[in-house]
Amino acid sequence: MCRTTVHTRCRSPCIRRPLAPCVIPRSPLRRNGSRTSTAWRARLRVPRPAGAGPEVGRQRHHTRRRIARPCAQLPEISPLVETSVPVRAGQPCDTCEPQRLLRTLQLARSSVNTSIDECCWMAVASLGMTIESTMSTGEFAAETRRALTLRHIEHVRAGTTDAHPDGVRVIPASEYLDPELAAAERALMHTVPLVAATSGELAGPRSYRTEMLFDVPVLLVRQDDGSVKAFLNSCSHRGARLLEGAGEVGKRISCSYHAWTYAPNGELKSVTQPGKFGKVELCDNGLVELPCAERYGLIFVMLDAQGEMDIDAFLGDFAPQLALCNLDTFKVADERTLPHEVNWKLALCGYLESYHVKVVHAKTLAAAFIGNVSTHDAFGPDGRHFRTTWSMNEVVQMAEAEDVDAVLDGLQYAPYNTVLYLYPNTVITAPDFIGIRFINRLFPGHQPHDQITHYRTMVPAFMTDDERAMVEPFQQVTRTAVEEEDYGQVPGINKAIRSGLRDSLLVGENEPTVTEMHRVMARALGRPNPDQPVTPSA
């Protein structure tokens, strides 16, 4: 059996104690390039050294999860990749650059015989096990993946990308500076469904979670029947906050101030020394309930207690796109809050175009993406929700194939990154290629130049802590890309337009989602489209 020996290129030792070499099996292929019908098991074979504990021996992982190959047109690779030096399973060294890890993942899918850092291989091998389990299956998912991949192939062949029909546009600086507009946008967001949490954060009956949506303290409680209710996190007596963080409420929710108690459904059950309050009607003094709904692994809340939420009408035909993310099978692995003195729409724009990837993310995401090749589609009422997808490097290989139908027929994963804009303030990133999800919620501040981003990293719910450690490098890549690279650019833009020396910003025709986001927000407020055509120079 042919084997490819992989040598390390790390600049410092990856291990602290000797271990035997590890062998990472690769998917066996038929001679015609297709997969064998027998499911192969992704596993790490680590011979146990003398005197080692039982946990170091042969390790089996989830079956039927593999690093999917992009198509059958690519040349066959060696079925085994064997490391020639010891490596600690699942622990890439600290000096492995994020770009190297992404490149390793790309090589793992591309069938290129080349040397690969074995410390990176361990993370990649584990990550490959999650990909198939997190991908959507079924006819709609396959058709969507096929259609979008074909669009990317056509763009790569033609050297094009989805473009806005109105071409290059100019966005006035007032869109980011006007205090009245900023106040109107905040008020608007109190009247529409907002993502408050994920389903996995309320795992069982009577589990609770608190959230701060703008300045509104919200309490989420899963009921005994499995539904979720949302309340103002405030006692009906003197307004004290009832709960903090997350946990289980038990049979009663008791206020820590004066011990008024409530049932998990918000009903007031008892009052301390009720005779001091005259005739208190318990049924009239329950918690303030907020409209709430749960769909596709997300919990939505409306901050208007008198409002009515029709979540299905709100999502419209965007619902199947959310369903493809399989968010109900994920759990939160990391949660961060990113406050910045920037306008929220300036921060949001960075999620909506791939034009910047090769420049801003040169040390992180650029290793996996073509850059400036993307698709744009609008969904829902008034086209308020968007899906944009960004081409990955594998599309170049697919575009070179003579038989594109064969490439699409053999498609095992999406060779693009999917970004969903869920109106008005949520962005969901769902990259099939690493089996992780990212949810970003952007909240405008009281001033036009203030905003807070709540950032969640989600991993498959079946993953153990050890498996999560193996894919941590890929989570770190994205955190670096968002927190340091994307958000590192926006403050400078914000300062430039606040200086009064910039009266507008330019949006290219290759950035259609950016233009459309501004239009959607304007239409929701009954305003005309804010963008204008470029005025030719005299």
Coordinates of C-alpha atoms in Angstrom, one line a residue:
M1 CA 0.0 0.0 0.0
C2 CA 1.3 3.4 -1.0
R3 CA 2.0 5.8 1.8
T4 CA 3.0 9.4 1.9
T5 CA 5.4 10.3 4.7
V6 CA 4.7 13.7 6.2
H7 CA 7.4 15.7 7.8
T8 CA 7.0 18.6 10.3
R9 CA 7.9 22.2 9.5
C10 CA 7.1 23.7 12.8
R11 CA 9.6 26.1 14.2
S12 CA 9.4 24.7 17.8
P13 CA 8.7 21.2 19.3
C14 CA 5.1 20.1 19.2
I15 CA 5.4 17.5 21.9
R16 CA 6.5 17.3 25.5
R17 CA 6.7 13.6 25.9
P18 CA 7.4 10.8 23.4
L19 CA 4.5 9.1 21.7
A20 CA 4.4 6.6 18.9
P21 CA 3.7 7.8 15.3
C22 CA 0.1 8.1 14.5
V23 CA -1.6 6.9 11.3
I24 CA -4.6 8.8 10.0
P25 CA -6.7 6.7 7.5
R26 CA -8.0 8.4 4.4
S27 CA -11.1 7.4 2.5
P28 CA -10.5 4.5 0.1
L29 CA -11.5 5.2 -3.5
R30 CA -12.6 3.0 -6.4
R31 CA -10.5 3.1 -9.5
N32 CA -13.0 5.4 -11.2
G33 CA -12.5 8.0 -8.4
S34 CA -15.8 7.5 -6.6
R35 CA -16.1 6.4 -3.0
T36 CA -16.5 2.7 -2.1
S37 CA -20.0 1.8 -1.0
T38 CA -18.7 0.4 2.3
A39 CA -18.6 3.2 4.9
W40 CA -15.1 3.7 6.2
R41 CA -14.4 4.7 9.7
A42 CA -12.5 7.8 10.5
R43 CA -10.2 7.0 13.4
L44 CA -6.8 7.7 14.9
R45 CA -4.6 4.6 15.3
V46 CA -2.1 5.5 18.1
P47 CA -0.1 2.5 19.3
R48 CA 0.2 2.6 23.0
P49 CA 3.7 3.2 24.3
A50 CA 5.1 1.0 27.1
G51 CA 3.8 2.1 30.4
A52 CA 1.2 4.5 29.0
G53 CA -2.2 4.7 30.5
P54 CA -5.2 3.1 28.9
E55 CA -6.4 6.3 27.4
V56 CA -3.5 6.5 25.0
G57 CA -4.3 3.3 23.2
R58 CA -6.4 2.7 20.1
Q59 CA -9.1 5.4 19.8
R60 CA -12.3 5.0 17.8
H61 CA -14.3 8.0 16.9
H62 CA -17.7 8.6 15.3
T63 CA -18.3 6.5 12.2
R64 CA -19.5 7.8 8.8
R65 CA -17.9 11.2 9.3
R66 CA -15.2 12.0 6.9
I67 CA -13.4 14.8 5.1
A68 CA -15.4 15.0 2.0
R69 CA -13.7 15.2 -1.4
P70 CA -14.9 17.9 -3.7
C71 CA -15.4 15.8 -6.8
A72 CA -14.4 12.6 -8.6
Q73 CA -12.4 14.5 -11.2
L74 CA -9.4 15.0 -9.0
P75 CA -6.5 12.6 -9.0
E76 CA -6.5 9.8 -6.5
I77 CA -4.4 10.2 -3.4
S78 CA -2.7 7.7 -1.1
P79 CA -5.2 6.0 1.2
L80 CA -3.0 6.5 4.2
V81 CA -1.0 9.5 5.5
E82 CA 1.5 8.5 8.1
T83 CA 3.5 10.8 10.3
S84 CA 7.2 10.2 10.6
V85 CA 7.7 11.9 13.9
P86 CA 5.8 11.6 17.2
V87 CA 2.8 13.8 17.8
R88 CA 0.4 14.3 20.7
A89 CA -3.1 13.5 19.4
G90 CA -5.3 16.5 19.0
Q91 CA -2.8 19.1 20.2
P92 CA -1.4 21.3 17.4
C93 CA 1.5 23.2 18.7
D94 CA 1.2 26.8 19.7
T95 CA 3.4 28.0 16.8
C96 CA 1.2 26.6 14.1
E97 CA -0.1 29.6 12.2
P98 CA -3.9 29.7 11.6
Q99 CA -3.3 30.0 7.9
R100 CA -1.3 26.7 8.0
L101 CA -4.2 24.9 9.6
L102 CA -6.6 26.1 7.0
R103 CA -4.3 25.1 4.3
T104 CA -4.0 21.7 5.8
L105 CA -7.7 21.3 5.8
Q106 CA -7.9 22.4 2.2
L107 CA -5.2 19.8 1.2
A108 CA -7.1 17.1 3.1
R109 CA -10.0 17.6 0.8
S110 CA -8.1 18.3 -2.4
S111 CA -6.3 15.0 -3.1
V112 CA -2.9 16.7 -3.6
N113 CA 0.1 14.6 -2.7
T114 CA 2.2 16.9 -0.6
S115 CA 3.9 17.2 2.7
I116 CA 1.7 18.4 5.5
D117 CA 2.5 19.4 9.1
E118 CA 1.5 16.4 11.2
C119 CA 0.6 18.6 14.2
C120 CA -2.0 20.2 12.0
W121 CA -3.2 16.8 10.7
M122 CA -4.6 15.8 14.1
A123 CA -6.9 18.8 14.3
V124 CA -7.9 18.3 10.6
A125 CA -8.6 14.6 11.1
S126 CA -10.9 15.2 14.0
L127 CA -12.6 18.1 12.2
G128 CA -13.3 15.9 9.2
M129 CA -15.2 13.6 11.4
T130 CA -17.7 16.3 12.2
I131 CA -18.4 17.6 8.7
E132 CA -20.8 14.9 7.4
S133 CA -22.8 14.9 10.7
T134 CA -23.4 18.7 10.5
M135 CA -24.3 18.9 6.9
S136 CA -27.9 19.1 5.8
T137 CA -29.3 16.1 4.0
G138 CA -32.3 15.6 1.8
E139 CA -33.3 16.7 -1.7
F140 CA -33.6 20.4 -1.0
A141 CA -30.2 20.5 0.6
A142 CA -28.6 18.7 -2.3
E143 CA -30.3 20.8 -4.9
T144 CA -29.3 24.0 -3.1
R145 CA -25.7 22.9 -2.8
R146 CA -25.6 21.9 -6.4
A147 CA -27.2 25.1 -7.7
L148 CA -24.9 27.3 -5.7
T149 CA -21.8 25.4 -6.6
L150 CA -22.7 25.7 -10.3
R151 CA -23.0 29.4 -9.9
H152 CA -19.6 29.6 -8.3
I153 CA -18.0 27.5 -11.0
E154 CA -19.5 29.7 -13.7
H155 CA -18.2 32.8 -11.9
V156 CA -14.7 31.4 -11.6
R157 CA -14.7 30.4 -15.3
A158 CA -15.9 33.8 -16.4
G159 CA -13.9 35.8 -13.8
T160 CA -17.1 37.4 -12.5
T161 CA -19.2 37.6 -9.3
D162 CA -22.8 38.5 -8.5
A163 CA -23.2 42.2 -9.1
H164 CA -25.8 44.7 -8.1
P165 CA -28.0 45.7 -11.1
D166 CA -27.6 49.4 -10.3
G167 CA -23.8 49.2 -10.4
V168 CA -21.5 51.2 -8.1
R169 CA -23.4 53.2 -5.4
V170 CA -22.6 56.0 -3.0
I171 CA -23.8 55.8 0.6
P172 CA -24.0 59.2 2.3
A173 CA -22.1 59.6 5.6
S174 CA -25.3 60.7 7.3
E175 CA -26.4 57.0 7.3
Y176 CA -23.9 56.5 10.0
L177 CA -23.9 59.9 11.8
D178 CA -27.6 61.0 12.0
P179 CA -28.8 60.7 15.7
E180 CA -32.4 60.7 14.7
L181 CA -31.9 57.9 12.2
A182 CA -30.0 55.9 14.8
A183 CA -32.8 56.4 17.3
A184 CA -35.4 55.3 14.7
E185 CA -33.4 52.2 13.9
R186 CA -33.2 51.3 17.6
A187 CA -37.0 51.8 18.0
L188 CA -37.6 49.7 14.9
M189 CA -35.7 46.8 16.4
H190 CA -38.1 46.8 19.4
T191 CA -41.0 46.0 17.1
V192 CA -39.6 43.0 15.2
P193 CA -38.5 39.5 16.2
L194 CA -34.9 39.4 17.5
V195 CA -32.7 36.4 18.0
A196 CA -32.4 36.1 21.8
A197 CA -30.7 32.6 22.2
T198 CA -30.3 29.2 20.7
S199 CA -32.4 26.2 21.4
G200 CA -29.5 24.3 22.9
E201 CA -29.0 26.9 25.6
L202 CA -32.4 25.9 27.1
A203 CA -31.7 22.2 27.1
G204 CA -34.6 20.8 29.2
P205 CA -37.8 21.7 31.0
R206 CA -37.5 24.6 33.5
S207 CA -34.0 25.6 32.2
Y208 CA -33.6 29.3 32.0
R209 CA -31.3 31.9 30.4
T210 CA -31.1 35.6 30.9
E211 CA -30.3 38.0 28.0
M212 CA -29.9 41.8 27.7
L213 CA -31.4 42.9 24.4
F214 CA -30.6 46.5 24.1
D215 CA -31.4 47.8 27.5
V216 CA -34.2 45.3 28.1
P217 CA -33.4 42.5 30.6
V218 CA -35.0 39.3 29.2
L219 CA -35.7 36.0 31.0
L220 CA -36.2 32.9 28.9
V221 CA -37.7 29.8 30.5
R222 CA -38.4 26.4 28.8
Q223 CA -41.7 25.1 29.9
D224 CA -42.7 21.6 30.9
D225 CA -44.3 21.1 27.5
G226 CA -41.1 22.0 25.7
S227 CA -42.1 25.5 24.6
V228 CA -40.2 28.6 25.5
K229 CA -41.6 31.7 27.2
A230 CA -39.9 35.1 27.5
F231 CA -40.4 37.6 30.3
L232 CA -39.2 40.9 31.4
N233 CA -36.5 39.9 33.9
S234 CA -38.1 42.1 36.6
C235 CA -40.2 41.4 39.7
S236 CA -43.7 42.7 39.6
H237 CA -43.3 44.3 43.0
R238 CA -40.4 46.8 42.9
G239 CA -38.8 45.8 39.6
A240 CA -35.8 43.8 41.0
R241 CA -34.0 41.5 38.7
L242 CA -35.1 37.9 39.2
L243 CA -32.3 35.8 37.8
E244 CA -28.8 36.0 36.4
G245 CA -26.9 33.9 34.0
A246 CA -28.4 30.5 33.2
G247 CA -29.5 27.3 35.0
E248 CA -32.7 25.7 36.2
V249 CA -35.6 27.4 38.0
G250 CA -37.0 24.4 39.8
K251 CA -40.7 24.7 40.8
R252 CA -40.5 28.4 41.7
I253 CA -38.7 31.6 40.7
S254 CA -38.1 33.7 43.9
C255 CA -37.2 37.3 43.9
S256 CA -34.0 37.9 46.0
Y257 CA -35.3 41.3 47.1
H258 CA -38.6 40.6 48.9
A259 CA -39.2 36.9 48.0
W260 CA -42.2 37.3 45.8
T261 CA -42.4 33.9 44.0
Y262 CA -43.5 33.0 40.5
A263 CA -44.2 29.8 38.6
P264 CA -42.0 28.9 35.6
N265 CA -44.9 30.1 33.4
G266 CA -44.7 33.6 34.9
E267 CA -47.7 33.4 37.2
L268 CA -47.4 35.1 40.6
K269 CA -47.7 32.4 43.2
S270 CA -47.1 34.1 46.6
V271 CA -46.4 37.4 48.2
T272 CA -44.4 37.9 51.4
Q273 CA -46.8 39.2 54.1
P274 CA -49.7 39.8 51.7
G275 CA -51.7 41.7 54.3
K276 CA -49.3 44.7 53.9
F277 CA -50.5 45.1 50.3
G278 CA -54.2 45.2 50.7
K279 CA -56.1 43.0 48.2
V280 CA -53.4 41.8 45.8
E281 CA -54.8 39.8 42.8
L282 CA -52.1 37.2 42.1
C283 CA -53.5 36.6 38.6
D284 CA -53.0 40.2 37.7
N285 CA -49.4 40.6 38.9
G286 CA -47.5 37.9 37.0
L287 CA -44.3 38.6 35.1
V288 CA -44.5 40.8 32.0
E289 CA -44.5 38.3 29.1
L290 CA -42.9 39.1 25.8
P291 CA -43.9 37.5 22.4
C292 CA -41.6 34.5 21.8
A293 CA -41.2 31.8 19.3
E294 CA -38.7 29.0 18.6
R295 CA -37.7 27.9 15.0
Y296 CA -34.8 26.1 13.5
G297 CA -32.6 26.1 16.6
L298 CA -33.2 29.8 17.3
I299 CA -35.3 31.5 20.0
F300 CA -36.9 34.8 18.9
V301 CA -38.2 37.5 21.2
M302 CA -40.1 40.7 20.5
L303 CA -39.4 43.6 22.9
D304 CA -43.0 45.0 22.6
A305 CA -45.2 43.3 25.2
Q306 CA -48.3 44.3 23.3
G307 CA -47.0 43.2 19.9
E308 CA -47.9 40.1 18.0
M309 CA -45.3 37.8 16.6
D310 CA -46.0 35.8 13.4
I311 CA -42.5 34.2 13.1
D312 CA -43.4 32.1 10.0
A313 CA -44.6 35.2 8.2
F314 CA -41.6 37.1 9.3
L315 CA -39.2 34.5 7.9
G316 CA -41.2 33.6 4.8
D317 CA -39.2 31.6 2.2
F318 CA -36.0 32.3 4.2
A319 CA -37.0 29.6 6.7
P320 CA -35.6 26.7 4.6
Q321 CA -32.3 28.5 4.4
L322 CA -32.2 28.7 8.2
A323 CA -33.2 25.0 8.4
L324 CA -30.1 24.1 6.3
C325 CA -27.9 25.3 9.1
N326 CA -29.1 22.6 11.5
L327 CA -28.6 24.9 14.4
D328 CA -30.8 22.7 16.7
T329 CA -28.0 20.1 16.6
F330 CA -25.3 22.5 17.8
K331 CA -24.3 23.8 21.2
V332 CA -22.5 27.0 22.2
A333 CA -18.8 26.5 22.6
D334 CA -17.7 30.1 23.1
E335 CA -19.6 33.4 23.8
R336 CA -18.1 36.9 23.6
T337 CA -19.2 40.5 23.7
L338 CA -17.5 43.0 21.5
P339 CA -18.3 46.7 22.3
H340 CA -17.0 49.2 19.8
E341 CA -17.3 52.9 19.1
V342 CA -18.6 52.4 15.6
N343 CA -21.9 52.6 13.8
W344 CA -23.5 49.2 13.8
K345 CA -24.1 49.2 10.0
L346 CA -20.4 49.8 9.4
A347 CA -19.6 46.7 11.5
L348 CA -22.4 44.7 9.7
C349 CA -21.0 45.4 6.3
G350 CA -17.9 43.4 7.0
Y351 CA -20.0 40.2 7.2
L352 CA -21.7 40.8 3.9
E353 CA -19.0 40.9 1.2
S354 CA -15.9 38.8 0.3
Y355 CA -14.1 41.6 -1.5
H356 CA -11.9 42.2 1.6
V357 CA -11.0 38.6 2.4
K358 CA -7.6 38.4 0.6
V359 CA -6.4 41.6 2.1
V360 CA -7.8 41.9 5.6
H361 CA -7.6 38.2 6.3
A362 CA -4.3 37.5 4.6
K363 CA -3.1 35.7 7.7
T364 CA -6.2 33.8 8.5
L365 CA -9.2 33.1 6.1
A366 CA -7.4 34.0 2.9
A367 CA -5.8 30.6 2.9
A368 CA -9.2 29.0 2.1
F369 CA -11.0 31.5 -0.1
I370 CA -10.7 32.8 -3.6
G371 CA -11.8 36.3 -2.6
N372 CA -14.3 38.6 -4.4
V373 CA -16.3 35.7 -5.9
S374 CA -19.7 35.4 -4.2
T375 CA -23.4 35.0 -4.7
H376 CA -26.3 37.2 -3.4
D377 CA -29.9 36.2 -2.9
A378 CA -32.8 37.9 -1.1
F379 CA -35.6 36.1 0.8
G380 CA -38.6 36.8 3.0
P381 CA -41.1 39.6 2.9
D382 CA -39.8 42.6 1.0
G383 CA -36.5 40.7 0.4
R384 CA -35.4 41.6 4.0
H385 CA -33.2 38.5 4.6
F386 CA -30.1 37.7 2.6
R387 CA -27.9 34.7 1.8
T388 CA -24.4 35.4 0.4
T389 CA -21.9 32.6 -0.3
W390 CA -18.2 33.0 -0.8
S391 CA -16.1 30.8 -3.1
M392 CA -13.5 28.6 -1.6
N393 CA -10.3 27.6 -3.5
E394 CA -11.7 24.2 -4.4
V395 CA -14.0 25.8 -6.9
V396 CA -11.0 26.6 -9.0
Q397 CA -10.3 22.9 -9.4
M398 CA -13.9 22.2 -10.1
A399 CA -14.0 24.9 -12.8
E400 CA -11.1 23.2 -14.6
A401 CA -13.0 19.9 -14.9
E402 CA -14.3 19.1 -18.4
D403 CA -17.5 17.4 -17.1
V404 CA -19.1 19.8 -14.6
D405 CA -22.1 17.5 -14.2
A406 CA -19.9 14.7 -12.9
V407 CA -18.3 17.2 -10.5
L408 CA -21.8 18.2 -9.2
D409 CA -23.0 14.6 -9.0
G410 CA -20.1 13.8 -6.8
L411 CA -20.5 16.8 -4.6
Q412 CA -20.1 15.8 -0.9
Y413 CA -19.9 19.2 0.7
A414 CA -20.5 22.9 -0.1
P415 CA -17.2 24.4 -1.5
Y416 CA -18.3 27.9 -0.3
N417 CA -18.9 29.7 2.9
T418 CA -22.6 30.5 3.6
V419 CA -23.4 33.8 5.4
L420 CA -27.1 34.5 6.3
Y421 CA -28.3 38.0 7.2
L422 CA -31.4 37.5 9.4
Y423 CA -33.1 40.9 9.4
P424 CA -32.6 43.2 11.2
N425 CA -29.3 42.6 13.2
T426 CA -28.2 38.9 13.1
V427 CA -25.6 37.2 10.9
I428 CA -25.2 33.5 10.8
T429 CA -22.1 32.0 9.3
A430 CA -22.4 28.3 8.3
P431 CA -19.2 26.9 6.7
D432 CA -19.8 23.3 5.7
F433 CA -16.1 22.8 5.3
I434 CA -15.4 22.9 9.1
G435 CA -18.7 21.9 10.6
I436 CA -18.9 24.9 12.9
R437 CA -21.5 27.7 13.1
F438 CA -21.1 31.4 14.2
I439 CA -23.9 33.7 15.3
N440 CA -23.3 37.4 15.5
R441 CA -25.9 39.8 16.8
L442 CA -25.2 43.6 16.4
F443 CA -27.1 46.0 18.7
P444 CA -27.0 49.7 17.9
G445 CA -26.1 51.9 20.9
H446 CA -27.7 55.1 22.1
Q447 CA -25.3 57.1 19.9
P448 CA -24.8 56.6 16.2
H449 CA -21.2 55.6 16.8
D450 CA -21.9 53.0 19.5
Q451 CA -22.7 49.3 19.0
I452 CA -22.2 46.0 20.7
T453 CA -21.7 42.7 19.0
H454 CA -22.7 39.4 20.8
Y455 CA -20.7 36.7 19.2
R456 CA -21.3 32.9 19.6
T457 CA -19.3 30.0 18.3
M458 CA -21.2 26.8 18.0
V459 CA -20.0 23.2 17.6
P460 CA -21.9 20.0 17.0
A461 CA -23.7 18.9 20.2
F462 CA -22.3 15.4 20.0
M463 CA -18.7 16.6 20.3
T464 CA -16.9 15.7 23.6
D465 CA -14.5 18.2 25.3
D466 CA -11.5 16.3 23.8
E467 CA -13.0 16.6 20.3
R468 CA -13.7 20.3 20.9
A469 CA -10.1 20.8 21.8
M470 CA -9.0 19.3 18.5
V471 CA -11.0 21.9 16.5
E472 CA -10.2 24.8 18.7
P473 CA -7.5 26.1 16.3
F474 CA -10.2 26.6 13.6
Q475 CA -12.4 28.5 16.1
Q476 CA -9.4 30.7 16.9
V477 CA -8.9 31.4 13.2
T478 CA -12.4 32.9 13.0
R479 CA -12.2 34.7 16.3
T480 CA -9.0 36.4 15.1
A481 CA -10.6 37.2 11.7
V482 CA -13.6 38.8 13.4
E483 CA -12.3 40.4 16.5
E484 CA -8.9 41.6 15.3
E485 CA -9.1 41.9 11.5
D486 CA -12.7 42.8 10.7
Y487 CA -13.3 45.0 13.7
G488 CA -9.8 46.3 13.6
Q489 CA -10.8 48.1 10.3
V490 CA -14.1 49.6 11.3
P491 CA -13.0 52.2 13.9
G492 CA -10.8 53.9 11.4
I493 CA -13.7 54.2 8.9
N494 CA -16.0 55.5 11.7
K495 CA -13.4 58.2 12.7
A496 CA -13.0 59.3 9.0
I497 CA -16.7 59.9 8.4
R498 CA -17.1 61.7 11.8
S499 CA -14.3 64.0 10.9
G500 CA -16.6 65.7 8.4
L501 CA -14.1 65.3 5.6
R502 CA -15.8 62.3 4.1
D503 CA -19.4 62.9 3.0
S504 CA -20.0 59.5 1.6
L505 CA -18.7 55.9 1.2
L506 CA -18.4 54.0 -2.1
V507 CA -19.9 50.6 -2.5
G508 CA -18.9 48.5 -5.6
E509 CA -21.2 46.6 -7.8
N510 CA -19.4 43.5 -6.5
E511 CA -20.8 44.2 -3.0
P512 CA -24.6 43.9 -3.7
T513 CA -25.5 42.7 -0.2
V514 CA -24.0 45.8 1.4
T515 CA -26.2 48.1 -0.9
E516 CA -29.3 46.0 -0.3
M517 CA -28.9 46.0 3.5
H518 CA -29.0 49.8 3.6
R519 CA -32.1 49.7 1.3
V520 CA -33.9 47.2 3.5
M521 CA -33.3 49.3 6.7
A522 CA -34.5 52.4 4.9
R523 CA -37.7 50.8 3.5
A524 CA -38.5 49.5 7.0
L525 CA -38.5 53.1 8.3
G526 CA -40.5 54.4 5.3
R527 CA -37.5 56.2 3.9
P528 CA -36.2 56.3 0.3
N529 CA -33.2 54.3 -0.7
P530 CA -30.2 56.1 0.8
D531 CA -27.7 55.1 -2.0
Q532 CA -27.1 57.2 -5.0
P533 CA -25.3 56.7 -8.3
V534 CA -21.8 57.8 -8.7
T535 CA -21.6 61.4 -10.1
P536 CA -19.1 61.6 -12.9
S537 CA -16.2 63.9 -12.4
A538 CA -16.4 67.2 -14.3

